[in-house]
Amino acid sequence: MPFSVIQWIMRIEHCAFGKIVVDSRTYSSDVILYPDRVDATWRRKEGHYLEAADLTGVVNANPDILIIGTGFWGVMVVPDETVAFLGSKGISVRVERTGKAAELFNQLGDGGTVVAALHLTC
């Protein structure tokens, strides 16, 4: 008898300055969205500067795509060195302001392994 497997796909339901709702759960701190979980404890060594070392969990997860949300006004800096490091690990990187990054996560989340690291404030 054939059966079907239903794959759970994480969805961002709402995203605003300082707040994000993912699968009916609200978070008020920066997050990393993995295919199977949300890391709401994500912190960077330097608050508005994203270093490769800040993404160890992402690299270990080995996604196809990492979407980086730089804040609602785009304040968080993502240096070329960080993007190059991720690329050397086979991870494609998209850098957007967080509102656009959330939309992109919902669009791309249906295919491949997509992770999003989202700065929720400035």
mmCIF file with all atom_site columns, C-alpha atoms in Angstrom:
data_model
loop_
_atom_site.group_PDB
_atom_site.id
_atom_site.type_symbol
_atom_site.label_atom_id
_atom_site.label_alt_id
_atom_site.label_comp_id
_atom_site.label_asym_id
_atom_site.label_entity_id
_atom_site.label_seq_id
_atom_site.pdbx_PDB_ins_code
_atom_site.Cartn_x
_atom_site.Cartn_y
_atom_site.Cartn_z
_atom_site.occupancy
_atom_site.B_iso_or_equiv
_atom_site.pdbx_formal_charge
_atom_site.auth_seq_id
_atom_site.auth_comp_id
_atom_site.auth_asym_id
_atom_site.auth_atom_id
_atom_site.pdbx_PDB_model_num
ATOM 1   C CA . MET A 1 1   ? 0.000  0.000  0.000  1.00 0.00 ? 1   MET A CA 1
ATOM 2   C CA . PRO A 1 2   ? 1.540  3.335  -1.016 1.00 0.00 ? 2   PRO A CA 1
ATOM 3   C CA . PHE A 1 3   ? 1.913  6.025  1.569  1.00 0.00 ? 3   PHE A CA 1
ATOM 4   C CA . SER A 1 4   ? 2.925  9.648  1.508  1.00 0.00 ? 4   SER A CA 1
ATOM 5   C CA . VAL A 1 5   ? 5.334  11.453 3.727  1.00 0.00 ? 5   VAL A CA 1
ATOM 6   C CA . ILE A 1 6   ? 4.275  14.902 4.815  1.00 0.00 ? 6   ILE A CA 1
ATOM 7   C CA . GLN A 1 7   ? 7.260  17.170 5.162  1.00 0.00 ? 7   GLN A CA 1
ATOM 8   C CA . TRP A 1 8   ? 6.982  19.920 7.743  1.00 0.00 ? 8   TRP A CA 1
ATOM 9   C CA . ILE A 1 9   ? 8.121  23.268 6.370  1.00 0.00 ? 9   ILE A CA 1
ATOM 10  C CA . MET A 1 10  ? 8.871  26.048 8.811  1.00 0.00 ? 10  MET A CA 1
ATOM 11  C CA . ARG A 1 11  ? 7.088  29.315 8.009  1.00 0.00 ? 11  ARG A CA 1
ATOM 12  C CA . ILE A 1 12  ? 7.566  32.883 9.140  1.00 0.00 ? 12  ILE A CA 1
ATOM 13  C CA . GLU A 1 13  ? 4.064  34.184 9.797  1.00 0.00 ? 13  GLU A CA 1
ATOM 14  C CA . HIS A 1 14  ? 4.946  37.724 10.831 1.00 0.00 ? 14  HIS A CA 1
ATOM 15  C CA . CYS A 1 15  ? 8.100  39.788 11.022 1.00 0.00 ? 15  CYS A CA 1
ATOM 16  C CA . ALA A 1 16  ? 8.366  43.265 12.539 1.00 0.00 ? 16  ALA A CA 1
ATOM 17  C CA . PHE A 1 17  ? 11.010 45.334 14.285 1.00 0.00 ? 17  PHE A CA 1
ATOM 18  C CA . GLY A 1 18  ? 12.120 43.329 17.339 1.00 0.00 ? 18  GLY A CA 1
ATOM 19  C CA . LYS A 1 19  ? 9.672  40.463 16.800 1.00 0.00 ? 19  LYS A CA 1
ATOM 20  C CA . ILE A 1 20  ? 9.183  37.441 14.584 1.00 0.00 ? 20  ILE A CA 1
ATOM 21  C CA . VAL A 1 21  ? 6.461  34.792 14.602 1.00 0.00 ? 21  VAL A CA 1
ATOM 22  C CA . VAL A 1 22  ? 7.522  31.369 13.355 1.00 0.00 ? 22  VAL A CA 1
ATOM 23  C CA . ASP A 1 23  ? 4.980  28.546 13.277 1.00 0.00 ? 23  ASP A CA 1
ATOM 24  C CA . SER A 1 24  ? 2.753  30.381 15.784 1.00 0.00 ? 24  SER A CA 1
ATOM 25  C CA . ARG A 1 25  ? 5.590  31.007 18.242 1.00 0.00 ? 25  ARG A CA 1
ATOM 26  C CA . THR A 1 26  ? 6.818  34.550 18.913 1.00 0.00 ? 26  THR A CA 1
ATOM 27  C CA . TYR A 1 27  ? 10.501 35.422 19.367 1.00 0.00 ? 27  TYR A CA 1
ATOM 28  C CA . SER A 1 28  ? 11.888 38.791 20.418 1.00 0.00 ? 28  SER A CA 1
ATOM 29  C CA . SER A 1 29  ? 15.602 38.163 19.997 1.00 0.00 ? 29  SER A CA 1
ATOM 30  C CA . ASP A 1 30  ? 17.770 37.443 16.972 1.00 0.00 ? 30  ASP A CA 1
ATOM 31  C CA . VAL A 1 31  ? 17.211 33.936 15.632 1.00 0.00 ? 31  VAL A CA 1
ATOM 32  C CA . ILE A 1 32  ? 18.637 31.300 13.363 1.00 0.00 ? 32  ILE A CA 1
ATOM 33  C CA . LEU A 1 33  ? 15.952 29.269 11.625 1.00 0.00 ? 33  LEU A CA 1
ATOM 34  C CA . TYR A 1 34  ? 17.050 25.739 10.797 1.00 0.00 ? 34  TYR A CA 1
ATOM 35  C CA . PRO A 1 35  ? 14.812 23.294 8.909  1.00 0.00 ? 35  PRO A CA 1
ATOM 36  C CA . ASP A 1 36  ? 13.900 21.518 12.155 1.00 0.00 ? 36  ASP A CA 1
ATOM 37  C CA . ARG A 1 37  ? 14.281 24.122 14.910 1.00 0.00 ? 37  ARG A CA 1
ATOM 38  C CA . VAL A 1 38  ? 14.703 27.761 15.914 1.00 0.00 ? 38  VAL A CA 1
ATOM 39  C CA . ASP A 1 39  ? 17.801 28.927 17.762 1.00 0.00 ? 39  ASP A CA 1
ATOM 40  C CA . ALA A 1 40  ? 16.631 31.948 19.768 1.00 0.00 ? 40  ALA A CA 1
ATOM 41  C CA . THR A 1 41  ? 19.929 32.142 21.688 1.00 0.00 ? 41  THR A CA 1
ATOM 42  C CA . TRP A 1 42  ? 21.990 33.364 18.721 1.00 0.00 ? 42  TRP A CA 1
ATOM 43  C CA . ARG A 1 43  ? 24.414 36.135 19.598 1.00 0.00 ? 43  ARG A CA 1
ATOM 44  C CA . ARG A 1 44  ? 27.291 37.651 17.682 1.00 0.00 ? 44  ARG A CA 1
ATOM 45  C CA . LYS A 1 45  ? 30.693 38.465 19.102 1.00 0.00 ? 45  LYS A CA 1
ATOM 46  C CA . GLU A 1 46  ? 30.178 42.036 17.918 1.00 0.00 ? 46  GLU A CA 1
ATOM 47  C CA . GLY A 1 47  ? 26.482 42.944 17.813 1.00 0.00 ? 47  GLY A CA 1
ATOM 48  C CA . HIS A 1 48  ? 26.274 44.590 14.407 1.00 0.00 ? 48  HIS A CA 1
ATOM 49  C CA . TYR A 1 49  ? 29.139 42.777 12.686 1.00 0.00 ? 49  TYR A CA 1
ATOM 50  C CA . LEU A 1 50  ? 28.734 39.199 11.457 1.00 0.00 ? 50  LEU A CA 1
ATOM 51  C CA . GLU A 1 51  ? 31.863 37.066 11.593 1.00 0.00 ? 51  GLU A CA 1
ATOM 52  C CA . ALA A 1 52  ? 32.268 33.515 10.336 1.00 0.00 ? 52  ALA A CA 1
ATOM 53  C CA . ALA A 1 53  ? 32.736 32.387 13.956 1.00 0.00 ? 53  ALA A CA 1
ATOM 54  C CA . ASP A 1 54  ? 29.198 33.614 14.692 1.00 0.00 ? 54  ASP A CA 1
ATOM 55  C CA . LEU A 1 55  ? 27.834 30.997 12.288 1.00 0.00 ? 55  LEU A CA 1
ATOM 56  C CA . THR A 1 56  ? 29.436 27.775 13.532 1.00 0.00 ? 56  THR A CA 1
ATOM 57  C CA . GLY A 1 57  ? 26.054 26.099 13.978 1.00 0.00 ? 57  GLY A CA 1
ATOM 58  C CA . VAL A 1 58  ? 25.033 27.083 10.462 1.00 0.00 ? 58  VAL A CA 1
ATOM 59  C CA . VAL A 1 59  ? 28.240 25.684 8.958  1.00 0.00 ? 59  VAL A CA 1
ATOM 60  C CA . ASN A 1 60  ? 27.730 22.446 10.910 1.00 0.00 ? 60  ASN A CA 1
ATOM 61  C CA . ALA A 1 61  ? 24.160 22.201 9.555  1.00 0.00 ? 61  ALA A CA 1
ATOM 62  C CA . ASN A 1 62  ? 25.580 22.421 5.999  1.00 0.00 ? 62  ASN A CA 1
ATOM 63  C CA . PRO A 1 63  ? 22.622 24.146 4.306  1.00 0.00 ? 63  PRO A CA 1
ATOM 64  C CA . ASP A 1 64  ? 22.422 24.791 0.578  1.00 0.00 ? 64  ASP A CA 1
ATOM 65  C CA . ILE A 1 65  ? 21.454 28.408 1.233  1.00 0.00 ? 65  ILE A CA 1
ATOM 66  C CA . LEU A 1 66  ? 21.938 30.795 4.152  1.00 0.00 ? 66  LEU A CA 1
ATOM 67  C CA . ILE A 1 67  ? 19.731 33.874 4.169  1.00 0.00 ? 67  ILE A CA 1
ATOM 68  C CA . ILE A 1 68  ? 21.105 36.642 6.360  1.00 0.00 ? 68  ILE A CA 1
ATOM 69  C CA . GLY A 1 69  ? 18.769 39.363 7.620  1.00 0.00 ? 69  GLY A CA 1
ATOM 70  C CA . THR A 1 70  ? 20.765 42.479 8.460  1.00 0.00 ? 70  THR A CA 1
ATOM 71  C CA . GLY A 1 71  ? 18.063 44.230 10.506 1.00 0.00 ? 71  GLY A CA 1
ATOM 72  C CA . PHE A 1 72  ? 15.117 46.357 9.511  1.00 0.00 ? 72  PHE A CA 1
ATOM 73  C CA . TRP A 1 73  ? 17.340 49.252 8.498  1.00 0.00 ? 73  TRP A CA 1
ATOM 74  C CA . GLY A 1 74  ? 20.222 47.041 7.367  1.00 0.00 ? 74  GLY A CA 1
ATOM 75  C CA . VAL A 1 75  ? 22.619 48.056 10.152 1.00 0.00 ? 75  VAL A CA 1
ATOM 76  C CA . MET A 1 76  ? 24.327 44.679 10.675 1.00 0.00 ? 76  MET A CA 1
ATOM 77  C CA . VAL A 1 77  ? 27.468 44.441 8.531  1.00 0.00 ? 77  VAL A CA 1
ATOM 78  C CA . VAL A 1 78  ? 28.211 41.215 6.681  1.00 0.00 ? 78  VAL A CA 1
ATOM 79  C CA . PRO A 1 79  ? 31.844 41.431 5.551  1.00 0.00 ? 79  PRO A CA 1
ATOM 80  C CA . ASP A 1 80  ? 32.952 39.957 2.227  1.00 0.00 ? 80  ASP A CA 1
ATOM 81  C CA . GLU A 1 81  ? 35.276 37.640 4.192  1.00 0.00 ? 81  GLU A CA 1
ATOM 82  C CA . THR A 1 82  ? 32.289 36.069 5.973  1.00 0.00 ? 82  THR A CA 1
ATOM 83  C CA . VAL A 1 83  ? 30.438 35.499 2.705  1.00 0.00 ? 83  VAL A CA 1
ATOM 84  C CA . ALA A 1 84  ? 33.609 34.058 1.110  1.00 0.00 ? 84  ALA A CA 1
ATOM 85  C CA . PHE A 1 85  ? 34.130 31.699 4.046  1.00 0.00 ? 85  PHE A CA 1
ATOM 86  C CA . LEU A 1 86  ? 30.573 30.399 3.762  1.00 0.00 ? 86  LEU A CA 1
ATOM 87  C CA . GLY A 1 87  ? 31.003 30.009 0.005  1.00 0.00 ? 87  GLY A CA 1
ATOM 88  C CA . SER A 1 88  ? 34.146 27.957 0.582  1.00 0.00 ? 88  SER A CA 1
ATOM 89  C CA . LYS A 1 89  ? 31.948 25.584 2.619  1.00 0.00 ? 89  LYS A CA 1
ATOM 90  C CA . GLY A 1 90  ? 29.528 25.216 -0.297 1.00 0.00 ? 90  GLY A CA 1
ATOM 91  C CA . ILE A 1 91  ? 26.882 27.483 1.238  1.00 0.00 ? 91  ILE A CA 1
ATOM 92  C CA . SER A 1 92  ? 25.196 30.001 -1.032 1.00 0.00 ? 92  SER A CA 1
ATOM 93  C CA . VAL A 1 93  ? 24.551 33.284 0.796  1.00 0.00 ? 93  VAL A CA 1
ATOM 94  C CA . ARG A 1 94  ? 21.792 35.852 0.341  1.00 0.00 ? 94  ARG A CA 1
ATOM 95  C CA . VAL A 1 95  ? 22.054 39.075 2.347  1.00 0.00 ? 95  VAL A CA 1
ATOM 96  C CA . GLU A 1 96  ? 18.939 41.235 2.708  1.00 0.00 ? 96  GLU A CA 1
ATOM 97  C CA . ARG A 1 97  ? 17.275 43.529 5.190  1.00 0.00 ? 97  ARG A CA 1
ATOM 98  C CA . THR A 1 98  ? 15.356 41.337 7.618  1.00 0.00 ? 98  THR A CA 1
ATOM 99  C CA . GLY A 1 99  ? 11.875 41.973 6.202  1.00 0.00 ? 99  GLY A CA 1
ATOM 100 C CA . LYS A 1 100 ? 12.990 40.900 2.729  1.00 0.00 ? 100 LYS A CA 1
ATOM 101 C CA . ALA A 1 101 ? 15.034 38.026 4.201  1.00 0.00 ? 101 ALA A CA 1
ATOM 102 C CA . ALA A 1 102 ? 11.904 36.679 5.918  1.00 0.00 ? 102 ALA A CA 1
ATOM 103 C CA . GLU A 1 103 ? 9.983  36.762 2.634  1.00 0.00 ? 103 GLU A CA 1
ATOM 104 C CA . LEU A 1 104 ? 12.863 35.033 0.876  1.00 0.00 ? 104 LEU A CA 1
ATOM 105 C CA . PHE A 1 105 ? 13.021 32.322 3.546  1.00 0.00 ? 105 PHE A CA 1
ATOM 106 C CA . ASN A 1 106 ? 9.347  31.522 2.998  1.00 0.00 ? 106 ASN A CA 1
ATOM 107 C CA . GLN A 1 107 ? 9.840  31.426 -0.787 1.00 0.00 ? 107 GLN A CA 1
ATOM 108 C CA . LEU A 1 108 ? 12.981 29.295 -0.817 1.00 0.00 ? 108 LEU A CA 1
ATOM 109 C CA . GLY A 1 109 ? 12.125 27.039 2.114  1.00 0.00 ? 109 GLY A CA 1
ATOM 110 C CA . ASP A 1 110 ? 10.245 24.601 -0.107 1.00 0.00 ? 110 ASP A CA 1
ATOM 111 C CA . GLY A 1 111 ? 13.325 23.344 -1.918 1.00 0.00 ? 111 GLY A CA 1
ATOM 112 C CA . GLY A 1 112 ? 16.780 22.414 -0.664 1.00 0.00 ? 112 GLY A CA 1
ATOM 113 C CA . THR A 1 113 ? 18.081 23.080 2.775  1.00 0.00 ? 113 THR A CA 1
ATOM 114 C CA . VAL A 1 114 ? 17.591 26.713 3.725  1.00 0.00 ? 114 VAL A CA 1
ATOM 115 C CA . VAL A 1 115 ? 18.714 28.375 6.952  1.00 0.00 ? 115 VAL A CA 1
ATOM 116 C CA . ALA A 1 116 ? 18.077 31.987 7.947  1.00 0.00 ? 116 ALA A CA 1
ATOM 117 C CA . ALA A 1 117 ? 20.077 34.071 10.442 1.00 0.00 ? 117 ALA A CA 1
ATOM 118 C CA . LEU A 1 118 ? 17.954 37.094 11.258 1.00 0.00 ? 118 LEU A CA 1
ATOM 119 C CA . HIS A 1 119 ? 18.851 40.250 13.167 1.00 0.00 ? 119 HIS A CA 1
ATOM 120 C CA . LEU A 1 120 ? 15.493 41.558 14.400 1.00 0.00 ? 120 LEU A CA 1
ATOM 121 C CA . THR A 1 121 ? 16.195 45.148 15.318 1.00 0.00 ? 121 THR A CA 1
ATOM 122 C CA . CYS A 1 122 ? 18.185 47.894 13.652 1.00 0.00 ? 122 CYS A CA 1
#
